């Protein structure tokens, strides 16, 4: 028999799973604590014992999504057999695939309200990305170069993903898809190996 803490954790995860399903179907407007409770098969009051309100539930969904992304990046960083450029491409493509496959969840991940607590897993994912970029540009790059190039690559991947989601990346127009554009950004970064510079003030 599960302990009280285990039962509570299972209920909380069931609520998050139900909320994620509603989010995927109808976006944030479709997520209400009542519908989430119905989807999880729990009492009407159960969601309120785990989440103060809808915003807290959505924040928990975003945090859970970042945990998955960070875990994927941790695995890529730990794989010593991957070529540095391939590792970086894999990481950025995976993030882009999440955006195209689950656009409502993806936007929620990047829509933390001003003043809301930072999501630790998001910071961990960003650190993983900086690690991968550092391997691509090499140890002789200028201080902060990996940080700045990682931010630029993240912005690029995010931008092409949003363009694709909204239908503004037709291959007949650009003669490229989001993968090729991400690959181009990585190759451009790799070309600066050993001489990469950061932003100068």
CSV table of C-alpha atoms in Angstrom, one decimal, residues 16 43 67 102-103 111 163 184 197:
chain,number,residue,atom,x,y,z
A,16,UNK,CA,-0.4,17.4,-14.2
A,43,UNK,CA,-12.6,14.8,-6.2
A,67,UNK,CA,12.9,19.1,-16.4
A,102,UNK,CA,3.4,20.6,-28.5
A,103,UNK,CA,3.2,24.3,-29.3
A,111,UNK,CA,6.1,32.5,-20.9
A,163,UNK,CA,8.1,30.8,-37.6
A,184,UNK,CA,23.5,26.5,-40.5
A,197,UNK,CA,34.3,36.5,-29.2
